[in-house]
């Protein structure tokens, strides 16, 4: 358990710093790049992300979960990844004009022609990061992740300020990939793993087809809505929708950043050792909701001052969308565990069907509501996300054998903690005239009150997160005493 906690610390540290860098970049870049130009980058990045998902045929999950990982299996995985990556890079380059014409946005072609340079470097980054993850070597992984974010951030801000507009994001992808490649070679100098080999390609592809299908469907669920919105709205509308969704996923992507990084290797290890995965899942749900729900409550309350401060007044349309999406995202808590739990339990073949159903539900909701505007789309997600969460928990329950009563019991304390955390912000809303009337100073006071209410809730309910929080000082001390590599 101590090793997992150290890994969680370093994984969370790396994700936190990288996310902080990306948030800073967002704050600065959107003040230079207008919504319409930013929408071009969103549409282009959506196509790029879908190609990234297909690359998972030779991806890192195979290297993490394989019980007996040999040199031939590592080389075969990297070789398959290289072949797939180069084929997809060529397809993106040649298909960029078709995509641009489909949306009537010629700028997409220029973006993708540059972005494929970074895409082609993927086989030299992601397999090495996966091996670090397998070994719980999150110290090196954190440094690599932070350095890539920093390189991309500097490139984005510098180029955006220099007038590159949406192309700043394309060149930033290339800069981040270059830095990641160099660091992966430095931290894992064993170049023999990059030797060409297809000896174990069948096992790699057999696992990778299902893993890639899962990643592809997940990417479609996340990014295809933007592609769909691009057909009904202008690029400014797409940019506004992306900012609202990005902010609504802040607790999941930043506050809970370390969960996804540690969950797969931790659950895989517990399965190999015959541990109690049922108890681990329910405890993880309890921990996640105790953090995510209060954060979403506060984010919805402070949507207006946050948007005006972080993005500038020209993005004011994001605030009302953000409030609706925070309500929808309150049901997303099972997602952080959906992939790692099922992969660790050997149910990878079920994942594509589950993710396909979830993606289809989201796409249908967006397709039906997009003609009526962004607010209709947001309310549609309030309906579909709970359905997707129910599907994820139902599948997990079939494998882990917990009862619905046990699942609900894992949520009760977090709900009470959220209610106590919300008392202070609710009082500030009453004092300052509602959601749109709260000032930046009032928002700061509301945040402090929410934090105090949250701590009180953890104490009163004797929430398991309280015990974990008390271990943080000693965990930090032990991790730092072991140097940069805690694994």
mmCIF file of C-alpha atoms in Angstrom, residues 240-448:
data_model
loop_
_atom_site.group_PDB
_atom_site.id
_atom_site.type_symbol
_atom_site.label_atom_id
_atom_site.label_comp_id
_atom_site.label_asym_id
_atom_site.label_seq_id
_atom_site.Cartn_x
_atom_site.Cartn_y
_atom_site.Cartn_z
ATOM 1 C CA UNK A 240 -17.192 28.306 -26.607
ATOM 2 C CA UNK A 241 -18.515 24.766 -26.185
ATOM 3 C CA UNK A 242 -14.990 23.391 -25.744
ATOM 4 C CA UNK A 243 -14.083 25.969 -23.083
ATOM 5 C CA UNK A 244 -17.254 25.203 -21.119
ATOM 6 C CA UNK A 245 -16.670 21.468 -21.263
ATOM 7 C CA UNK A 246 -12.992 21.830 -20.372
ATOM 8 C CA UNK A 247 -13.794 23.857 -17.264
ATOM 9 C CA UNK A 248 -16.533 21.424 -16.226
ATOM 10 C CA UNK A 249 -14.031 18.555 -16.344
ATOM 11 C CA UNK A 250 -11.495 20.483 -14.247
ATOM 12 C CA UNK A 251 -12.075 18.357 -11.108
ATOM 13 C CA UNK A 252 -11.732 15.148 -13.103
ATOM 14 C CA UNK A 253 -8.693 16.191 -15.120
ATOM 15 C CA UNK A 254 -6.818 18.151 -12.457
ATOM 16 C CA UNK A 255 -8.053 17.450 -8.928
ATOM 17 C CA UNK A 256 -8.283 13.703 -9.654
ATOM 18 C CA UNK A 257 -5.357 13.661 -12.073
ATOM 19 C CA UNK A 258 -3.410 10.910 -10.329
ATOM 20 C CA UNK A 259 -6.277 8.421 -10.142
ATOM 21 C CA UNK A 260 -6.208 7.330 -13.769
ATOM 22 C CA UNK A 261 -2.410 7.134 -13.846
ATOM 23 C CA UNK A 262 -2.166 4.840 -10.816
ATOM 24 C CA UNK A 263 -5.432 2.891 -11.014
ATOM 25 C CA UNK A 264 -4.508 0.481 -13.820
ATOM 26 C CA UNK A 265 -1.129 -0.696 -12.466
ATOM 27 C CA UNK A 266 -2.496 -0.737 -8.904
ATOM 28 C CA UNK A 267 -5.575 -2.795 -9.807
ATOM 29 C CA UNK A 268 -3.497 -5.061 -12.068
ATOM 30 C CA UNK A 269 -1.106 -5.726 -9.196
ATOM 31 C CA UNK A 270 -4.000 -6.438 -6.819
ATOM 32 C CA UNK A 271 -5.472 -8.932 -9.296
ATOM 33 C CA UNK A 272 -2.101 -10.685 -9.709
ATOM 34 C CA UNK A 273 -1.737 -10.907 -5.919
ATOM 35 C CA UNK A 274 -5.330 -12.044 -5.350
ATOM 36 C CA UNK A 275 -6.388 -8.933 -3.402
ATOM 37 C CA UNK A 276 -9.896 -7.654 -2.672
ATOM 38 C CA UNK A 277 -10.710 -5.653 -5.815
ATOM 39 C CA UNK A 278 -14.331 -5.173 -4.743
ATOM 40 C CA UNK A 279 -13.391 -3.250 -1.599
ATOM 41 C CA UNK A 280 -10.767 -1.296 -3.536
ATOM 42 C CA UNK A 281 -13.337 -0.178 -6.122
ATOM 43 C CA UNK A 282 -15.896 0.989 -3.564
ATOM 44 C CA UNK A 283 -13.237 2.803 -1.573
ATOM 45 C CA UNK A 284 -11.988 4.520 -4.739
ATOM 46 C CA UNK A 285 -15.549 5.638 -5.565
ATOM 47 C CA UNK A 286 -15.879 7.053 -2.055
ATOM 48 C CA UNK A 287 -12.598 8.964 -2.393
ATOM 49 C CA UNK A 288 -13.372 10.309 -5.876
ATOM 50 C CA UNK A 289 -16.825 11.661 -5.038
ATOM 51 C CA UNK A 290 -15.591 13.319 -1.845
ATOM 52 C CA UNK A 291 -13.342 15.502 -3.992
ATOM 53 C CA UNK A 292 -15.188 15.763 -7.298
ATOM 54 C CA UNK A 293 -18.668 16.653 -6.058
ATOM 55 C CA UNK A 294 -17.665 19.601 -3.821
ATOM 56 C CA UNK A 295 -15.417 20.934 -6.592
ATOM 57 C CA UNK A 296 -18.224 20.777 -9.159
ATOM 58 C CA UNK A 297 -20.590 22.486 -6.726
ATOM 59 C CA UNK A 298 -18.113 25.323 -6.205
ATOM 60 C CA UNK A 299 -17.316 25.561 -9.920
ATOM 61 C CA UNK A 300 -20.998 25.954 -10.805
ATOM 62 C CA UNK A 301 -21.463 28.574 -8.091
ATOM 63 C CA UNK A 302 -18.488 30.665 -9.226
ATOM 64 C CA UNK A 303 -18.910 30.159 -12.978
ATOM 65 C CA UNK A 304 -19.363 33.853 -13.846
ATOM 66 C CA UNK A 305 -16.392 35.354 -11.950
ATOM 67 C CA UNK A 306 -14.160 32.454 -12.960
ATOM 68 C CA UNK A 307 -14.923 32.784 -16.664
ATOM 69 C CA UNK A 308 -14.469 36.555 -16.622
ATOM 70 C CA UNK A 309 -11.174 36.232 -14.749
ATOM 71 C CA UNK A 310 -9.691 33.216 -16.527
ATOM 72 C CA UNK A 311 -10.929 33.696 -20.083
ATOM 73 C CA UNK A 312 -11.850 37.421 -20.362
ATOM 74 C CA UNK A 313 -15.285 39.028 -20.973
ATOM 75 C CA UNK A 314 -15.457 37.984 -24.641
ATOM 76 C CA UNK A 315 -15.933 34.402 -23.404
ATOM 77 C CA UNK A 316 -18.853 35.321 -21.079
ATOM 78 C CA UNK A 317 -21.198 32.916 -22.898
ATOM 79 C CA UNK A 318 -19.233 30.055 -21.333
ATOM 80 C CA UNK A 319 -20.550 30.721 -17.779
ATOM 81 C CA UNK A 320 -24.210 29.599 -18.117
ATOM 82 C CA UNK A 321 -23.124 26.532 -20.101
ATOM 83 C CA UNK A 322 -20.600 25.692 -17.404
ATOM 84 C CA UNK A 323 -23.272 25.616 -14.684
ATOM 85 C CA UNK A 324 -25.365 23.115 -16.629
ATOM 86 C CA UNK A 325 -22.373 20.930 -17.462
ATOM 87 C CA UNK A 326 -21.261 20.816 -13.808
ATOM 88 C CA UNK A 327 -24.589 19.219 -12.985
ATOM 89 C CA UNK A 328 -24.062 16.646 -15.737
ATOM 90 C CA UNK A 329 -20.460 15.929 -14.692
ATOM 91 C CA UNK A 330 -21.558 15.061 -11.152
ATOM 92 C CA UNK A 331 -22.476 11.656 -12.606
ATOM 93 C CA UNK A 332 -19.064 11.067 -14.235
ATOM 94 C CA UNK A 333 -17.354 9.677 -11.136
ATOM 95 C CA UNK A 334 -17.301 6.001 -12.304
ATOM 96 C CA UNK A 335 -15.396 6.870 -15.477
ATOM 97 C CA UNK A 336 -11.965 7.232 -13.850
ATOM 98 C CA UNK A 337 -12.171 3.554 -12.827
ATOM 99 C CA UNK A 338 -14.070 2.087 -15.784
ATOM 100 C CA UNK A 339 -11.040 1.437 -17.982
ATOM 101 C CA UNK A 340 -8.379 0.405 -15.411
ATOM 102 C CA UNK A 341 -10.685 -1.927 -13.475
ATOM 103 C CA UNK A 342 -11.963 -3.862 -16.486
ATOM 104 C CA UNK A 343 -8.512 -4.106 -18.087
ATOM 105 C CA UNK A 344 -6.983 -5.339 -14.820
ATOM 106 C CA UNK A 345 -9.751 -7.944 -14.489
ATOM 107 C CA UNK A 346 -9.118 -9.218 -18.020
ATOM 108 C CA UNK A 347 -12.386 -7.848 -19.404
ATOM 109 C CA UNK A 348 -10.767 -5.721 -22.105
ATOM 110 C CA UNK A 349 -12.996 -7.295 -24.794
ATOM 111 C CA UNK A 350 -16.076 -5.921 -23.080
ATOM 112 C CA UNK A 351 -14.762 -2.358 -23.001
ATOM 113 C CA UNK A 352 -15.362 -1.498 -26.679
ATOM 114 C CA UNK A 353 -19.034 -2.441 -26.392
ATOM 115 C CA UNK A 354 -19.493 -0.435 -23.218
ATOM 116 C CA UNK A 355 -17.678 2.624 -24.551
ATOM 117 C CA UNK A 356 -19.488 2.320 -27.893
ATOM 118 C CA UNK A 357 -22.849 2.416 -26.153
ATOM 119 C CA UNK A 358 -21.789 5.420 -24.070
ATOM 120 C CA UNK A 359 -20.387 7.275 -27.084
ATOM 121 C CA UNK A 360 -23.503 6.532 -29.137
ATOM 122 C CA UNK A 361 -25.763 7.903 -26.410
ATOM 123 C CA UNK A 362 -23.721 11.119 -26.220
ATOM 124 C CA UNK A 363 -23.591 11.556 -29.988
ATOM 125 C CA UNK A 364 -27.317 11.016 -30.350
ATOM 126 C CA UNK A 365 -27.960 13.620 -27.665
ATOM 127 C CA UNK A 366 -25.667 16.156 -29.338
ATOM 128 C CA UNK A 367 -27.036 15.430 -32.795
ATOM 129 C CA UNK A 368 -30.636 15.873 -31.665
ATOM 130 C CA UNK A 369 -30.026 19.022 -29.629
ATOM 131 C CA UNK A 370 -27.312 20.865 -31.620
ATOM 132 C CA UNK A 371 -29.786 22.524 -34.023
ATOM 133 C CA UNK A 372 -31.362 24.244 -31.002
ATOM 134 C CA UNK A 373 -28.133 25.765 -29.667
ATOM 135 C CA UNK A 374 -25.466 25.154 -27.052
ATOM 136 C CA UNK A 375 -27.805 25.325 -24.047
ATOM 137 C CA UNK A 376 -29.943 22.535 -25.484
ATOM 138 C CA UNK A 377 -26.809 20.430 -25.983
ATOM 139 C CA UNK A 378 -25.755 20.992 -22.364
ATOM 140 C CA UNK A 379 -29.171 19.954 -20.998
ATOM 141 C CA UNK A 380 -29.089 16.889 -23.231
ATOM 142 C CA UNK A 381 -25.874 15.799 -21.493
ATOM 143 C CA UNK A 382 -27.595 16.162 -18.111
ATOM 144 C CA UNK A 383 -29.820 13.322 -19.293
ATOM 145 C CA UNK A 384 -27.227 11.112 -20.999
ATOM 146 C CA UNK A 385 -24.298 11.223 -18.551
ATOM 147 C CA UNK A 386 -26.256 9.592 -15.710
ATOM 148 C CA UNK A 387 -27.259 6.814 -18.112
ATOM 149 C CA UNK A 388 -23.615 6.266 -19.082
ATOM 150 C CA UNK A 389 -22.569 6.242 -15.415
ATOM 151 C CA UNK A 390 -25.226 3.647 -14.654
ATOM 152 C CA UNK A 391 -23.893 1.431 -17.445
ATOM 153 C CA UNK A 392 -20.310 1.713 -16.131
ATOM 154 C CA UNK A 393 -21.295 0.798 -12.559
ATOM 155 C CA UNK A 394 -23.523 -2.066 -13.728
ATOM 156 C CA UNK A 395 -20.646 -3.663 -15.658
ATOM 157 C CA UNK A 396 -18.219 -3.182 -12.754
ATOM 158 C CA UNK A 397 -20.785 -4.690 -10.380
ATOM 159 C CA UNK A 398 -21.078 -7.796 -12.573
ATOM 160 C CA UNK A 399 -17.354 -8.479 -12.136
ATOM 161 C CA UNK A 400 -16.747 -7.228 -8.592
ATOM 162 C CA UNK A 401 -19.968 -8.606 -7.043
ATOM 163 C CA UNK A 402 -20.933 -5.663 -4.842
ATOM 164 C CA UNK A 403 -24.563 -4.864 -4.076
ATOM 165 C CA UNK A 404 -26.385 -1.669 -5.022
ATOM 166 C CA UNK A 405 -26.793 -0.965 -1.317
ATOM 167 C CA UNK A 406 -23.019 -1.137 -0.828
ATOM 168 C CA UNK A 407 -22.549 1.187 -3.785
ATOM 169 C CA UNK A 408 -25.041 3.743 -2.444
ATOM 170 C CA UNK A 409 -23.449 3.498 0.991
ATOM 171 C CA UNK A 410 -20.131 4.492 -0.589
ATOM 172 C CA UNK A 411 -21.776 7.728 -1.804
ATOM 173 C CA UNK A 412 -23.640 8.833 1.332
ATOM 174 C CA UNK A 413 -20.717 10.380 3.192
ATOM 175 C CA UNK A 414 -19.535 12.238 0.083
ATOM 176 C CA UNK A 415 -23.019 13.672 -0.445
ATOM 177 C CA UNK A 416 -23.062 14.941 3.136
ATOM 178 C CA UNK A 417 -19.566 16.414 2.748
ATOM 179 C CA UNK A 418 -20.701 18.215 -0.427
ATOM 180 C CA UNK A 419 -23.760 19.624 1.340
ATOM 181 C CA UNK A 420 -21.648 21.057 4.169
ATOM 182 C CA UNK A 421 -19.145 22.463 1.670
ATOM 183 C CA UNK A 422 -22.002 24.206 -0.157
ATOM 184 C CA UNK A 423 -23.377 26.133 2.826
ATOM 185 C CA UNK A 424 -20.792 28.932 2.654
ATOM 186 C CA UNK A 425 -21.076 29.522 -1.123
ATOM 187 C CA UNK A 426 -24.899 29.488 -0.817
ATOM 188 C CA UNK A 427 -24.715 32.231 1.807
ATOM 189 C CA UNK A 428 -22.466 34.343 -0.442
ATOM 190 C CA UNK A 429 -24.936 33.968 -3.320
ATOM 191 C CA UNK A 430 -27.733 35.284 -1.129
ATOM 192 C CA UNK A 431 -25.617 38.214 0.037
ATOM 193 C CA UNK A 432 -24.413 39.238 -3.441
ATOM 194 C CA UNK A 433 -27.559 38.814 -5.504
ATOM 195 C CA UNK A 434 -27.340 35.438 -7.178
ATOM 196 C CA UNK A 435 -25.130 33.532 -9.598
ATOM 197 C CA UNK A 436 -24.353 36.436 -11.939
ATOM 198 C CA UNK A 437 -23.950 38.980 -9.143
ATOM 199 C CA UNK A 438 -21.132 37.360 -7.208
ATOM 200 C CA UNK A 439 -17.851 39.252 -7.406
ATOM 201 C CA UNK A 440 -14.310 37.929 -7.588
ATOM 202 C CA UNK A 441 -13.782 38.846 -3.932
ATOM 203 C CA UNK A 442 -17.058 37.166 -3.006
ATOM 204 C CA UNK A 443 -15.938 34.125 -4.944
ATOM 205 C CA UNK A 444 -12.684 33.990 -2.995
ATOM 206 C CA UNK A 445 -14.592 34.151 0.302
ATOM 207 C CA UNK A 446 -16.982 31.462 -0.955
ATOM 208 C CA UNK A 447 -14.021 29.231 -1.821
ATOM 209 C CA UNK A 448 -12.539 29.598 1.668
#
